[in-house]
Every structure is written in structure tokens, then in C-alpha cells.
PDB file of C-alpha atoms and ligand atoms in Angstrom:
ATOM      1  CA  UNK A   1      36.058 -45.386  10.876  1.00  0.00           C
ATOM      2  CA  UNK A   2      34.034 -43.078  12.962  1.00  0.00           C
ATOM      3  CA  UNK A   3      30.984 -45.351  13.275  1.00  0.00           C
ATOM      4  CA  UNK A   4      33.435 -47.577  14.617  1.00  0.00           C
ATOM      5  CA  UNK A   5      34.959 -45.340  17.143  1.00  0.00           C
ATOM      6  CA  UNK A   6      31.377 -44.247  18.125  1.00  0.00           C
ATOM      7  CA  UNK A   7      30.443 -48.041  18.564  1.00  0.00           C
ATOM      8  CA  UNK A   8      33.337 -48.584  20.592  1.00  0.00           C
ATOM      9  CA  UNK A   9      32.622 -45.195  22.530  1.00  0.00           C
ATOM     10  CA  UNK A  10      28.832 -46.111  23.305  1.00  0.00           C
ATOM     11  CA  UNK A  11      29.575 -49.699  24.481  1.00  0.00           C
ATOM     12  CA  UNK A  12      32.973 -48.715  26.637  1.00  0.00           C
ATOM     13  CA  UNK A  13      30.702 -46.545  28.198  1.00  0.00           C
ATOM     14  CA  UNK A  14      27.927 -48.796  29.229  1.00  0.00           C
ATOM     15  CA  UNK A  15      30.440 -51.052  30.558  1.00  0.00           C
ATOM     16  CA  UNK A  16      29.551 -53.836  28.000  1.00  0.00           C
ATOM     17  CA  UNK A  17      33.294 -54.065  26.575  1.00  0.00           C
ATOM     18  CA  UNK A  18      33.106 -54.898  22.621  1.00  0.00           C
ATOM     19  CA  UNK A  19      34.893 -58.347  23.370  1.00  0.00           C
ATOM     20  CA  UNK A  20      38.298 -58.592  21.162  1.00  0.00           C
ATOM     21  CA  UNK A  21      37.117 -58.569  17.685  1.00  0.00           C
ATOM     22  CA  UNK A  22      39.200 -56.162  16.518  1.00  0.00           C
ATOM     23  CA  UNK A  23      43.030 -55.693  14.926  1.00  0.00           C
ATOM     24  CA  UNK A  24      45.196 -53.563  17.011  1.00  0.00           C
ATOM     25  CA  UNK A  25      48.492 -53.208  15.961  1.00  0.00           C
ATOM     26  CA  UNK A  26      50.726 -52.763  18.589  1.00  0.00           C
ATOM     27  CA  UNK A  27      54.404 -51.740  18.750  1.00  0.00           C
ATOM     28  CA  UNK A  28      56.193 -53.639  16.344  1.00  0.00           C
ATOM     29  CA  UNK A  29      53.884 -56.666  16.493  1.00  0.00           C
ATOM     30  CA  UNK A  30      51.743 -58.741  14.199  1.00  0.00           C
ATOM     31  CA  UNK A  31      48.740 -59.540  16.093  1.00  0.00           C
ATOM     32  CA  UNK A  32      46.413 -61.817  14.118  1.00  0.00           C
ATOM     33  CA  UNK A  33      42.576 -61.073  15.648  1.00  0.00           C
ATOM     34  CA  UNK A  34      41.096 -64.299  16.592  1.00  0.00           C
ATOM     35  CA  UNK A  35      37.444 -64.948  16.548  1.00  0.00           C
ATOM     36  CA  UNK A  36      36.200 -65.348  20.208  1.00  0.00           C
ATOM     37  CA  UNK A  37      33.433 -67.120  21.663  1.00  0.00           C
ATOM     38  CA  UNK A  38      33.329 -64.273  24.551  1.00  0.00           C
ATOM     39  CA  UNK A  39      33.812 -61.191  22.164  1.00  0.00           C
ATOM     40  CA  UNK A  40      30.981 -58.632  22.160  1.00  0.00           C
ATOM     41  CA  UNK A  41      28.019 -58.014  24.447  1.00  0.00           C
ATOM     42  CA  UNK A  42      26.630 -61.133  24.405  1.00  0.00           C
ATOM     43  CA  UNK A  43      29.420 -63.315  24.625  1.00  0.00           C
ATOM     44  CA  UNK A  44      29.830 -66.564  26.532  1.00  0.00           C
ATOM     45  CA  UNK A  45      33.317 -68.584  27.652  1.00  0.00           C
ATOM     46  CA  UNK A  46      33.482 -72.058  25.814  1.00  0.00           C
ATOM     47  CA  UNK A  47      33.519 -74.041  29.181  1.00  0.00           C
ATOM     48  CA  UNK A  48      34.825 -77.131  27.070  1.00  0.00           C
ATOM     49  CA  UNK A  49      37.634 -74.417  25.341  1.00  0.00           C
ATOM     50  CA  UNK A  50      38.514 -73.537  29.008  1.00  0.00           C
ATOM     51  CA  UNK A  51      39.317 -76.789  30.280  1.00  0.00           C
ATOM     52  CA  UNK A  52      41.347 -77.795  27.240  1.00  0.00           C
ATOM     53  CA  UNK A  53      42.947 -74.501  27.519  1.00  0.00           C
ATOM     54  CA  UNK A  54      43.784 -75.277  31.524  1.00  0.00           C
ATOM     55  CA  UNK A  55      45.351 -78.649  30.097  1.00  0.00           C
ATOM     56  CA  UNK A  56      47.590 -76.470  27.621  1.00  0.00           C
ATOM     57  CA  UNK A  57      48.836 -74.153  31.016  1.00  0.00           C
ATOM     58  CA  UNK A  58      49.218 -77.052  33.276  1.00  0.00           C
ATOM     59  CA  UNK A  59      51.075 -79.390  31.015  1.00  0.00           C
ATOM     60  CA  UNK A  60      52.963 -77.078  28.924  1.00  0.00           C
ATOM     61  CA  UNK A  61      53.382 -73.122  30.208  1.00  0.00           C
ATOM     62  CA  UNK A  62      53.167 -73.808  33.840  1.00  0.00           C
ATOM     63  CA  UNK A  63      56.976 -75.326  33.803  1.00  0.00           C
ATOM     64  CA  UNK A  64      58.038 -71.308  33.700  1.00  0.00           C
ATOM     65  CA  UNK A  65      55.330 -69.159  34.009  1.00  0.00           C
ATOM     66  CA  UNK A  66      52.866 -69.188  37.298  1.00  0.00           C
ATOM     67  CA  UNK A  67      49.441 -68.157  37.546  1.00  0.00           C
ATOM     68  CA  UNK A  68      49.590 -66.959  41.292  1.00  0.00           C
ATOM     69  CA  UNK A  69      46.287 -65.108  41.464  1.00  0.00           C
ATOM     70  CA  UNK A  70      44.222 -68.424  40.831  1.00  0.00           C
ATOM     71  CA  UNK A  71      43.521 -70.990  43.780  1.00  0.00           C
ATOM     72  CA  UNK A  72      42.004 -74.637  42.230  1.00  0.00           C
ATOM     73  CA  UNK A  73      38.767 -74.128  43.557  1.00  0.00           C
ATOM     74  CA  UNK A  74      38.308 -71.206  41.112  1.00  0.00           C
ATOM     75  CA  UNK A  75      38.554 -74.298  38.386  1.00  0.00           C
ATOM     76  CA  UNK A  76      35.341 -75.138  39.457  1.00  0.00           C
ATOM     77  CA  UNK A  77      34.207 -71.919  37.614  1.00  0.00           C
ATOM     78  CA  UNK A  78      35.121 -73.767  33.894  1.00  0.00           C
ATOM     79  CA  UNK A  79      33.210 -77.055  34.858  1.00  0.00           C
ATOM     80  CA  UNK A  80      35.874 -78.822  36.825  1.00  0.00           C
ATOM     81  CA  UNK A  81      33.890 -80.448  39.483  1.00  0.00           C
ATOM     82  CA  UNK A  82      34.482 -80.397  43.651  1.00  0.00           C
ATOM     83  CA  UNK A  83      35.966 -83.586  44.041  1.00  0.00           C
ATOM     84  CA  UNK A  84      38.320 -83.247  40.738  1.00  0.00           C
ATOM     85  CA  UNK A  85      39.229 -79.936  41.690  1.00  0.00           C
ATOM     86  CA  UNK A  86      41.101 -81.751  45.082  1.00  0.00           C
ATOM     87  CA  UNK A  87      42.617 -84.077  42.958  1.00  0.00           C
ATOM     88  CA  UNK A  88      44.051 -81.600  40.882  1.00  0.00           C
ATOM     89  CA  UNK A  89      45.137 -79.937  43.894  1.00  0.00           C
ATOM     90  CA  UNK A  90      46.654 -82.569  45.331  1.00  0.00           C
ATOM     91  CA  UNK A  91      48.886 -83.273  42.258  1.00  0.00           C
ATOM     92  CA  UNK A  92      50.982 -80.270  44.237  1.00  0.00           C
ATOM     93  CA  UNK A  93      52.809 -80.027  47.512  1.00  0.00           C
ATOM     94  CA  UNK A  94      52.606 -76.944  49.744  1.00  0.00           C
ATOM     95  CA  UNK A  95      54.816 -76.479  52.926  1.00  0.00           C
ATOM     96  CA  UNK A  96      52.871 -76.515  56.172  1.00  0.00           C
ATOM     97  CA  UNK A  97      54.558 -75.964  59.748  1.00  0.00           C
ATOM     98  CA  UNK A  98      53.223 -78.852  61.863  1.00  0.00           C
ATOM     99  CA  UNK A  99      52.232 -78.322  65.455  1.00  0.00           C
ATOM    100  CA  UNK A 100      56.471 -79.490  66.673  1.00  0.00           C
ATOM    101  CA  UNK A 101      57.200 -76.451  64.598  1.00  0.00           C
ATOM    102  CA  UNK A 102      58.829 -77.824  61.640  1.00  0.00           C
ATOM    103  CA  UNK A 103      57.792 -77.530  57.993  1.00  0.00           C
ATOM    104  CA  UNK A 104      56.793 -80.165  55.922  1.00  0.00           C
ATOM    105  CA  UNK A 105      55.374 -80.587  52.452  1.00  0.00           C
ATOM    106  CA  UNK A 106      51.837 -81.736  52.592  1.00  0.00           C
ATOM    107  CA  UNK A 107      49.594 -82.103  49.289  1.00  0.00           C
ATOM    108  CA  UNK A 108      47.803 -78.934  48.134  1.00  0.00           C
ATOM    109  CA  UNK A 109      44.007 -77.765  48.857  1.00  0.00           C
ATOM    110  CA  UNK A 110      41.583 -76.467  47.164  1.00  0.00           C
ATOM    111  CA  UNK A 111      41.777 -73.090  48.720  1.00  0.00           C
ATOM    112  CA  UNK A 112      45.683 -73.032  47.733  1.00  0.00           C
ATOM    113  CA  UNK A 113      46.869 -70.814  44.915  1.00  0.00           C
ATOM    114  CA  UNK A 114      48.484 -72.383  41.909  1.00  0.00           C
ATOM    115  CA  UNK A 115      51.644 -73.908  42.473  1.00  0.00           C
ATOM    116  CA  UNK A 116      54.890 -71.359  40.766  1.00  0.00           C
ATOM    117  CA  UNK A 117      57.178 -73.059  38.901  1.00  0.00           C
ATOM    118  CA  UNK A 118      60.384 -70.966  40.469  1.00  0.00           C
ATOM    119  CA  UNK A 119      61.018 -69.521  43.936  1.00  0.00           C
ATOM    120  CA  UNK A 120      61.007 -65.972  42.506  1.00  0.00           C
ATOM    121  CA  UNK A 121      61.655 -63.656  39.682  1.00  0.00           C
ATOM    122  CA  UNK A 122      65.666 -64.256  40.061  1.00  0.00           C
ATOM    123  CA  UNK A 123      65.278 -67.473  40.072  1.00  0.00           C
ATOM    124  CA  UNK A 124      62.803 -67.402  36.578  1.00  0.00           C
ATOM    125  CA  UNK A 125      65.409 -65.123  35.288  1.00  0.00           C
ATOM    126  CA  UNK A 126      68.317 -67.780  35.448  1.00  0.00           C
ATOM    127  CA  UNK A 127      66.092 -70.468  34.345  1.00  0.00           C
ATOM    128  CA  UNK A 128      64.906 -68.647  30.943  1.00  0.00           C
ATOM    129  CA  UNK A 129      68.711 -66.760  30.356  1.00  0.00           C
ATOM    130  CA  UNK A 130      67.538 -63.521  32.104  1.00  0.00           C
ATOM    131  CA  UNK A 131      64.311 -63.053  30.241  1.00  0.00           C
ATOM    132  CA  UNK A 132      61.139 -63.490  32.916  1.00  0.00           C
ATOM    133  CA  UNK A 133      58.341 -65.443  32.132  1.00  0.00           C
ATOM    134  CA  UNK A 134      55.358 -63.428  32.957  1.00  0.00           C
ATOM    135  CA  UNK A 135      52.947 -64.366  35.799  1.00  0.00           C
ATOM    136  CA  UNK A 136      50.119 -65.007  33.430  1.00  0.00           C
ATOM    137  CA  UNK A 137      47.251 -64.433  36.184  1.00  0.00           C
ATOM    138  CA  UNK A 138      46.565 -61.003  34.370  1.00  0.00           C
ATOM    139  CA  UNK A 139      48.425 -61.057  31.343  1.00  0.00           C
ATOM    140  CA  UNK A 140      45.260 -61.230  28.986  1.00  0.00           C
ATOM    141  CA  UNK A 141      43.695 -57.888  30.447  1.00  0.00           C
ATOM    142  CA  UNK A 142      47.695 -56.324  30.737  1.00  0.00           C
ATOM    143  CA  UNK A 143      48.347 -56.335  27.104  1.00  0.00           C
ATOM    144  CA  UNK A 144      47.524 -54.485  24.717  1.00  0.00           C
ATOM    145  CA  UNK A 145      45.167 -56.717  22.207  1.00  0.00           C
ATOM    146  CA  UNK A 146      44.553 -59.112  24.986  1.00  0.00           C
ATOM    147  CA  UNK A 147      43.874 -62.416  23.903  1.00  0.00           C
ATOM    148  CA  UNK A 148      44.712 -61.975  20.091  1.00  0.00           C
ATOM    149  CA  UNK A 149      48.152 -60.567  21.288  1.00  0.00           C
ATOM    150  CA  UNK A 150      48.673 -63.829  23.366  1.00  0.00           C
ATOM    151  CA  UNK A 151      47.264 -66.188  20.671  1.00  0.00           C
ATOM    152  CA  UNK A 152      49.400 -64.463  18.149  1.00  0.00           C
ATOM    153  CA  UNK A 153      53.303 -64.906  20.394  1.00  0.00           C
ATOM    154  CA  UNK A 154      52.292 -68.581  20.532  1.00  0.00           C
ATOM    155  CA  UNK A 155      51.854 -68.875  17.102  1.00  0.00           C
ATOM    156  CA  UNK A 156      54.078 -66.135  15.865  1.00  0.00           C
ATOM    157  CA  UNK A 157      57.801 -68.207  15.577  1.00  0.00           C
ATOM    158  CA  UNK A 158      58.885 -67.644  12.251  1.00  0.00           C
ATOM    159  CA  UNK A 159      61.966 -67.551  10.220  1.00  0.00           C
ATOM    160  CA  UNK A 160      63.662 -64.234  10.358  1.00  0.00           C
ATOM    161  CA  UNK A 161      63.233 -62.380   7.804  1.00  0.00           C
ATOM    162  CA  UNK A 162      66.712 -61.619   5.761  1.00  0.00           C
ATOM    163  CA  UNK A 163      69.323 -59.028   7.097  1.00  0.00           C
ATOM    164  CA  UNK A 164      67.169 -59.222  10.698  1.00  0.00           C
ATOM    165  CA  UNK A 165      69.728 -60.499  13.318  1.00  0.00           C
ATOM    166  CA  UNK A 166      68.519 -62.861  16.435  1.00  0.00           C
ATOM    167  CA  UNK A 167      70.592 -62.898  18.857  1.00  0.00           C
ATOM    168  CA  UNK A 168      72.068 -66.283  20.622  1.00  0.00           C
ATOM    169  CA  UNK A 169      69.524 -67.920  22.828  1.00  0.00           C
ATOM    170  CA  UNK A 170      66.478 -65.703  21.724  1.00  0.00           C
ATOM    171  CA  UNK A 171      64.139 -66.287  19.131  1.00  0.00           C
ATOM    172  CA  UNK A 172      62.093 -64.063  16.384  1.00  0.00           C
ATOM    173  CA  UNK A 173      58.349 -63.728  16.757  1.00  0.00           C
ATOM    174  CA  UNK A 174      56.303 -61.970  14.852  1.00  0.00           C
ATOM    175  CA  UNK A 175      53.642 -60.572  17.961  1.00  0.00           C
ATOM    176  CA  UNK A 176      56.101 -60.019  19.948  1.00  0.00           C
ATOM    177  CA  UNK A 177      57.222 -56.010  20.312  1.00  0.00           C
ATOM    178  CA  UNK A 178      60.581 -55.926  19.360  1.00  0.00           C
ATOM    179  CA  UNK A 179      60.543 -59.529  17.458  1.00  0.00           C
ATOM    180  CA  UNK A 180      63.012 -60.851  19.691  1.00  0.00           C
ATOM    181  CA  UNK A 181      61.539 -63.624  22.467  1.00  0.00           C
ATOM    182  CA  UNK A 182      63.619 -64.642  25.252  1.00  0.00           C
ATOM    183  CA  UNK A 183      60.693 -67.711  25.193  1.00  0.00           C
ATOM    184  CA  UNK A 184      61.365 -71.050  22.964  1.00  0.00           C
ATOM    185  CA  UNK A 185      58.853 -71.907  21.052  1.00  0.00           C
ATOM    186  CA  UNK A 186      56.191 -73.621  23.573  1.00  0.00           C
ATOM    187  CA  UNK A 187      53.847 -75.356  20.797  1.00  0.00           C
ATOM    188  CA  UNK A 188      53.676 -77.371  18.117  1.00  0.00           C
ATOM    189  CA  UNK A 189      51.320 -80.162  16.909  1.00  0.00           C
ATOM    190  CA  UNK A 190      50.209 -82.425  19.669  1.00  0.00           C
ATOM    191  CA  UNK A 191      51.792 -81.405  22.031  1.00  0.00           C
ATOM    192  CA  UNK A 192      48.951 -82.253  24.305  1.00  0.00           C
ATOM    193  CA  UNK A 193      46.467 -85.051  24.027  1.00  0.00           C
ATOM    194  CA  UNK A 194      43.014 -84.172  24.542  1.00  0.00           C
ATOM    195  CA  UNK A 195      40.309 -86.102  26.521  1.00  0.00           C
ATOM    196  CA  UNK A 196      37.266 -84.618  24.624  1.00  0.00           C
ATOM    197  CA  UNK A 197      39.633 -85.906  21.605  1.00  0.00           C
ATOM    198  CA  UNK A 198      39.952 -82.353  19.752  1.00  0.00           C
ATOM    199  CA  UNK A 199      43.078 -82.546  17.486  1.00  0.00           C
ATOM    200  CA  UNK A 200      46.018 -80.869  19.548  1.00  0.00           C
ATOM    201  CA  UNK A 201      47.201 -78.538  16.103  1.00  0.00           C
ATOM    202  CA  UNK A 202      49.344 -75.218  17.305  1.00  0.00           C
ATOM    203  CA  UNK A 203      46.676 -73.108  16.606  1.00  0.00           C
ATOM    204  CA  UNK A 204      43.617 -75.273  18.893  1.00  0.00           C
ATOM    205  CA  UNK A 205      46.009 -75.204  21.890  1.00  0.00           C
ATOM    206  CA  UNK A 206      46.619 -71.273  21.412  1.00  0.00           C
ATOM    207  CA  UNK A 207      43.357 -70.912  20.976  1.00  0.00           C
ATOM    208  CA  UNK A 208      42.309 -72.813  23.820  1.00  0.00           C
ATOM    209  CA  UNK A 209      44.715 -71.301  26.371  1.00  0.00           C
ATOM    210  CA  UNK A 210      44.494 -67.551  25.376  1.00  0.00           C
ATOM    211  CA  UNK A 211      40.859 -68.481  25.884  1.00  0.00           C
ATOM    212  CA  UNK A 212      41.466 -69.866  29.483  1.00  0.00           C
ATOM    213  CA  UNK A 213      44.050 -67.153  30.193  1.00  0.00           C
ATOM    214  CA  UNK A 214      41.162 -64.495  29.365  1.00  0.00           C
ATOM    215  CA  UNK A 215      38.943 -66.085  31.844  1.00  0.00           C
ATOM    216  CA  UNK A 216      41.562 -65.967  34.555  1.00  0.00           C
ATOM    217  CA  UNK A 217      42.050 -62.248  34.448  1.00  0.00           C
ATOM    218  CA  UNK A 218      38.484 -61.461  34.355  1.00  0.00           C
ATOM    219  CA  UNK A 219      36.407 -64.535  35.536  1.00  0.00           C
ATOM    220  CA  UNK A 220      33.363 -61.959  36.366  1.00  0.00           C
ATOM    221  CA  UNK A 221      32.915 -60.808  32.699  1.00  0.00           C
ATOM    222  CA  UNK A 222      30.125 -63.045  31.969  1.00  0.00           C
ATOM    223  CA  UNK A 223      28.345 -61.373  35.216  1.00  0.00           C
ATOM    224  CA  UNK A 224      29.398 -57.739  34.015  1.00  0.00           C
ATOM    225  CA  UNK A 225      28.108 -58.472  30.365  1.00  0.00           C
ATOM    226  CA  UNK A 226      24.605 -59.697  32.121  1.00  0.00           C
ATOM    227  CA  UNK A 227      24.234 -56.852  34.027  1.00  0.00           C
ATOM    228  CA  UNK A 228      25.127 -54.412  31.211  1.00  0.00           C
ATOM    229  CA  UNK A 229      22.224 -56.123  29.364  1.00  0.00           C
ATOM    230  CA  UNK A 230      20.148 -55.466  31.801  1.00  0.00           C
ATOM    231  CA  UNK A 231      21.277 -51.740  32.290  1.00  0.00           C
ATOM    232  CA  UNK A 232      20.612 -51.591  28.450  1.00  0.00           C
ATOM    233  CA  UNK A 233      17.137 -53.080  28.727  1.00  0.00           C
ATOM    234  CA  UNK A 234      15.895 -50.703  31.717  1.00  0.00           C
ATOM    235  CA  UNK A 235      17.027 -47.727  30.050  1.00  0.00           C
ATOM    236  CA  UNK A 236      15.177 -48.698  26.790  1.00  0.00           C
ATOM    237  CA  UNK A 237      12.051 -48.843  29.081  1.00  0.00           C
ATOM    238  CA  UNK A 238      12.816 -45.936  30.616  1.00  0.00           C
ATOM    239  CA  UNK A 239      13.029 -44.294  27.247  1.00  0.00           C
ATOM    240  CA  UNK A 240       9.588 -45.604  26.244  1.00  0.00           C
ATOM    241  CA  UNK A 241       7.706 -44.346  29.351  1.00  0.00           C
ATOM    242  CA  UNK A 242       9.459 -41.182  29.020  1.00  0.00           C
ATOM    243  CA  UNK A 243       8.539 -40.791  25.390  1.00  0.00           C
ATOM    244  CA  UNK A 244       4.985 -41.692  26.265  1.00  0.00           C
ATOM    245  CA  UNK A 245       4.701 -39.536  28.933  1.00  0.00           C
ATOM    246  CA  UNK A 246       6.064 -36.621  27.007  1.00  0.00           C
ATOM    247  CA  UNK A 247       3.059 -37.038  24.172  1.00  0.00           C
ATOM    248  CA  UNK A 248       0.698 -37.298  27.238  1.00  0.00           C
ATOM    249  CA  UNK A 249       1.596 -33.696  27.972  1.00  0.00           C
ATOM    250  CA  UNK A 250       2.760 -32.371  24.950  1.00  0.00           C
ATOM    251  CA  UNK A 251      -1.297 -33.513  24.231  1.00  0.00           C
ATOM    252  CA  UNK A 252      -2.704 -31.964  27.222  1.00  0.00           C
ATOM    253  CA  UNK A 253      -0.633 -28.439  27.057  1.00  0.00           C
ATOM    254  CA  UNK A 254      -1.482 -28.528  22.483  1.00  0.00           C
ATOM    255  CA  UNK A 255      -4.394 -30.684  22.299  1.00  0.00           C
ATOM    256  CA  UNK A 256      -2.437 -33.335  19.410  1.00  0.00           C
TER     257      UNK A 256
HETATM  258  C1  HEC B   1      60.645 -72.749  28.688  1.00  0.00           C
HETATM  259  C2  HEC B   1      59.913 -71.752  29.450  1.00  0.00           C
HETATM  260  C3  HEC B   1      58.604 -71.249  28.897  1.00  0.00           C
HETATM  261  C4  HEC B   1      57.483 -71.980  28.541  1.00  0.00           C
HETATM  262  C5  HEC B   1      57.292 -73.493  28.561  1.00  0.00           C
HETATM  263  C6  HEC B   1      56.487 -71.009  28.165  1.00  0.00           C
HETATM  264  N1  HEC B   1      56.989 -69.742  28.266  1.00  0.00           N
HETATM  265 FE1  HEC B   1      56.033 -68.022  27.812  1.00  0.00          FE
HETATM  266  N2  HEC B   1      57.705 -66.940  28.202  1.00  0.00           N
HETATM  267  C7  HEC B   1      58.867 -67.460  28.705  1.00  0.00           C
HETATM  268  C8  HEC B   1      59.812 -66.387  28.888  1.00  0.00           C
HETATM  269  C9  HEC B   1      61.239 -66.535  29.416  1.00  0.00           C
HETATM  270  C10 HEC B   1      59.170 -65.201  28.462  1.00  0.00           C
HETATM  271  C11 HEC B   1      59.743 -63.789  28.439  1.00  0.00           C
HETATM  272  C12 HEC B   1      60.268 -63.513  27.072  1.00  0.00           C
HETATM  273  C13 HEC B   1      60.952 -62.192  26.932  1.00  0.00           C
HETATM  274  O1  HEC B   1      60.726 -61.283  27.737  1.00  0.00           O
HETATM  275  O2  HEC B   1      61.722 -62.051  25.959  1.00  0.00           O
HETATM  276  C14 HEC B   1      57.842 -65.605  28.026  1.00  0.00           C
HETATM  277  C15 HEC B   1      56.921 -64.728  27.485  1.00  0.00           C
HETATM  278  C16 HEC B   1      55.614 -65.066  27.166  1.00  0.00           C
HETATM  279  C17 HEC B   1      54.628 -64.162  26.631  1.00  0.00           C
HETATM  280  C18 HEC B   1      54.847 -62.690  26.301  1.00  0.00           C
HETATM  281  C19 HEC B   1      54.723 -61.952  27.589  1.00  0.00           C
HETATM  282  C20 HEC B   1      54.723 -60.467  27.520  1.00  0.00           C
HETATM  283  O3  HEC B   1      55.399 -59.895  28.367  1.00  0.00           O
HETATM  284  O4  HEC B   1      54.037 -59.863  26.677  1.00  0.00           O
HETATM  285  C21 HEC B   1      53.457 -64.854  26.522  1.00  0.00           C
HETATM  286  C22 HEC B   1      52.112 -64.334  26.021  1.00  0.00           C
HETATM  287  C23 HEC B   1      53.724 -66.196  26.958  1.00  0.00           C
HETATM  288  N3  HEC B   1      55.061 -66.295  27.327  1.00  0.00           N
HETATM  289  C24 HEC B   1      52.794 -67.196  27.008  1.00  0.00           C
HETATM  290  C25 HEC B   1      53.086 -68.536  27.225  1.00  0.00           C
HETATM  291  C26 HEC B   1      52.101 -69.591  27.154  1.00  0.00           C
HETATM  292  C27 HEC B   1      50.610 -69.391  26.941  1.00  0.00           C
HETATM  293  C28 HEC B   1      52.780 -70.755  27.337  1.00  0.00           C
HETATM  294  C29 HEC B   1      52.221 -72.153  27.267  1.00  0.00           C
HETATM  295  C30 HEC B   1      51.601 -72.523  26.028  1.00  0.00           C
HETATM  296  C31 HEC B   1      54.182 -70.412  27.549  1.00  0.00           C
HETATM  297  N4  HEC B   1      54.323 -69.062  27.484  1.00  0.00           N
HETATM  298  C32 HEC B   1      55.195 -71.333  27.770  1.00  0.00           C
HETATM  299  C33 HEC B   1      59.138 -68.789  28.986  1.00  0.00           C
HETATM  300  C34 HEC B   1      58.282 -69.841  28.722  1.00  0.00           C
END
């Protein structure tokens, strides 16, 4: 337990971030750690994992929740190329004011931010009977178990167990603090066809978008996890020369 805390410690403060490996338990919620292809130092996103994991948002969570922080051209980030990236853009319609003054809806760019399912939060809220559906820009860095916590609500609708009441139009999930979701179930067994033909199962799509929904709130981390390599490298060669130097003297002042 302490070498744990001390490895968590020593890597939190080099700014290398252990990745998710590990079981938190937060308030009331199960939350099942997932093994991650970005967890610890080294640790890379699965561009293929990303796009199927864009596919999941777009075609299944993007109906209620938006992802307003993210323009399309950041897809090109997770492999999407330039010209696919305007296609996908121009799947959406954004208003424009055209030079008589008047708006009208022209297809997205690029450079627009992802299209939100609802006007605003009142609107979400009568949609989803008063529960709001999370912008999920940021979610993955905003909760507490990150990833694991988000993988875990999407696959975390069970039964309720006896004598627990759920009431009308909410549903019991496991990860979820409190057990009660105001969300219906989003998932379940090919729900989604893949192009790269991966079977669609409930726990490949949850993998695949808490994966995506990680990269989205911190796109830079393979960048930070570089440079913290690099920071670790230097200041082992730092602590060679220093070591060196110290016997140098240490053998000039004592003669050994
Ligand atoms: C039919 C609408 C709907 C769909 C589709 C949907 N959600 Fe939700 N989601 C909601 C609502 C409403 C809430 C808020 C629940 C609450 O507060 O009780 C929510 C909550 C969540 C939460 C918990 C948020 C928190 O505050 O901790 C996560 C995680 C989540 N959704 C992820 C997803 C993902 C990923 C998808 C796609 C696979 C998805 N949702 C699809 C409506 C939806």
C-alpha cells in the first residue's frame, strides 16, 4: 500500500500521470478498472480504438449529449484524414447570416465545433425527464476514475437488487453514484457496425468510446508523457555527471 502511494507520489510529481490502471471506488459506485492502451508512462491512444470509439459518440451518444469543446478538424488527430474530416463536417448544418442579413443553414466546416444535439441545458432537461446529459468534452478528466468510471455506467445496467426501489423513468446502474440513472441504457450488442469489422459486443463499444472520450479531454497527453520521458532521462544524466563529478573531488580532497 505505501509503495503504491509512493509510486503514485513520484510519477504525479514528474507530471507523467500513472494512466488509469487502478480501482477507485467512488461514492456508491462499482467502477470496474479497464485495461488501457494509454495507461502509464509510456502509453499510446489506439488510433484504430479512437475512431471506432468516435463511431460509438456520433451514432449513438451524440442524440443527447454534445461534445462542444471539439471542432472536426481535431478528428484529424485519431487518423481521420483532411478531406474526410469535411465530409464529416458537412453531415451538419450551421446557421450563417448571409451578406442581405438573414440567416441561413449552410453545411458545417472543419473549423466548426461539434454539432449539440439540444438548444441548451433546458431544453436537454425536457428531452431526458429533467436529468442532463453531460457535455462529454471533459467528462473523462471530470470524474473521478476517469475512463473506468465511464466504461463502467455504460456497462453497469443491472437488475436491482431486491428491496432497492427505482423510481419511474430512471434506471439502476451499478457505476453510477447513487445507482439511480436518469440515462436509458445506450448499448447493447451491435448496436453499431464496424468498418474495420470488430464485433460491436457492449463491452468493445464502451471500451472504444471511453477510449475516444479520454482523448477528447486531454488530446496533448501523448505530448506531456514524451516530454516527461525526456525530463526523466535528463535528470538520470544529470545524476550520473553529478555522481561522477562528486568521486572526482571526493578523490582529489582524500586521495580514493
Ligand atoms: C437518450 C439519451 C442518452 C443517450 C443516447 C446517451 N446518454 Fe448518457 N446520459 C443521458 C442523461 C439524461 C444523463 C444524466 C443522467 C442522470 O443525471 O441521472 C446521462 C449520463 C451519462 C453519464 C454519467 C455522467 C455523469 O454525470 O457522471 C455518462 C458517463 C454518459 N451519460 C455517457 C454516455 C455515452 C458514452 C453514451 C453513448 C454510448 C451516452 N451516454 C448515451 C442521456 C443519454
Amino acid at each position: 500500500m505505501k509503495m503504491r502511494a509512493l509510486k503514485i507520489g513520484a510519477a504525479a510529481l514528474l507530471g507523467l500521470g500513472l494512466g488509469t490502471g487502478i480501482a477507485v471506488a467512488s461514492e456508491g459506485g462499482h467502477i470496474e478498472a479497464q485495461e488501457w492502451s494509454f495507461a502509464g508512462a509510456f502509453g499510446t491512444f489506439d488510433r484504430a480504438s479512437l475512431q471506432r470509439g468516435y463511431q460509438v459518440y456520433k451514432e449513438v451518444c451524440a442524440s443527447c449529449h454534445s461534445m462542444k469543446y471539439l471542432a472536426y478538424r481535431n478528428l484529424q488527430d485519431i487518423g481521420f484524414s483532411e478531406a474526410e474530416v469535411k465530409a464529416l463536417a458537412a453531415q451538419y448544418e450551421v446557421a450563417q447570416i448571409d451578406d442581405a442579413g438573414d440567416e441561413e443553414m449552410v453545411p458545417a466546416k472543419p473549423s466548426d465545433h461539434f454539432h449539440s444535439p439540444f438548444p441548451n441545458d433546458n431544453a436537454a432537461k425536457a428531452a431526458n425527464g429533467g436529468a442532463l446529459p453531460p457535455d462529454l468534452s471533459l467528462l473523462a478528466k471530470a470524474r473521478e476514475g476517469g475512463p473506468d468510471y465511464i466504461y463502467s455506467v455504460l456497462v453497469g445496467y443491472h437488475e436491482a437488487p431486491a428491496g432497492f426501489t427505482v423510481p419511474e423513468g430512471k434506471y439502476y446502474n451499478a457505476a453510477f453514484p447513487g445507482n439511480v440513472i436518469g440515462m436509458p441504457k445506450p448499448i447493447s450488442d451491435d448496436q453499431v457496425t464496424y468498418a474495420d469489422e470488430t464485433p460491436a459486443t457492449v463491452h468493445q463499444m464502451a471500451h472504444d468510446v471511453s477510449t475516444f472520450l479520454m482523448w477528447a479531454a486531454e488530446p496533448k497527453m501523448e505530448e506531456r508523457k514524451r516530454a516527461g520521458v525526456k525530463v526523466m532521462g535528463f535528470l538520470a544524466i544529470l545524476t550520473i555527471f553529478s555522481f561522477l563529478t562528486y568521486r572526482k573531488v571526493r578523490k582529489a580532497v582524500h586521495g580514493h
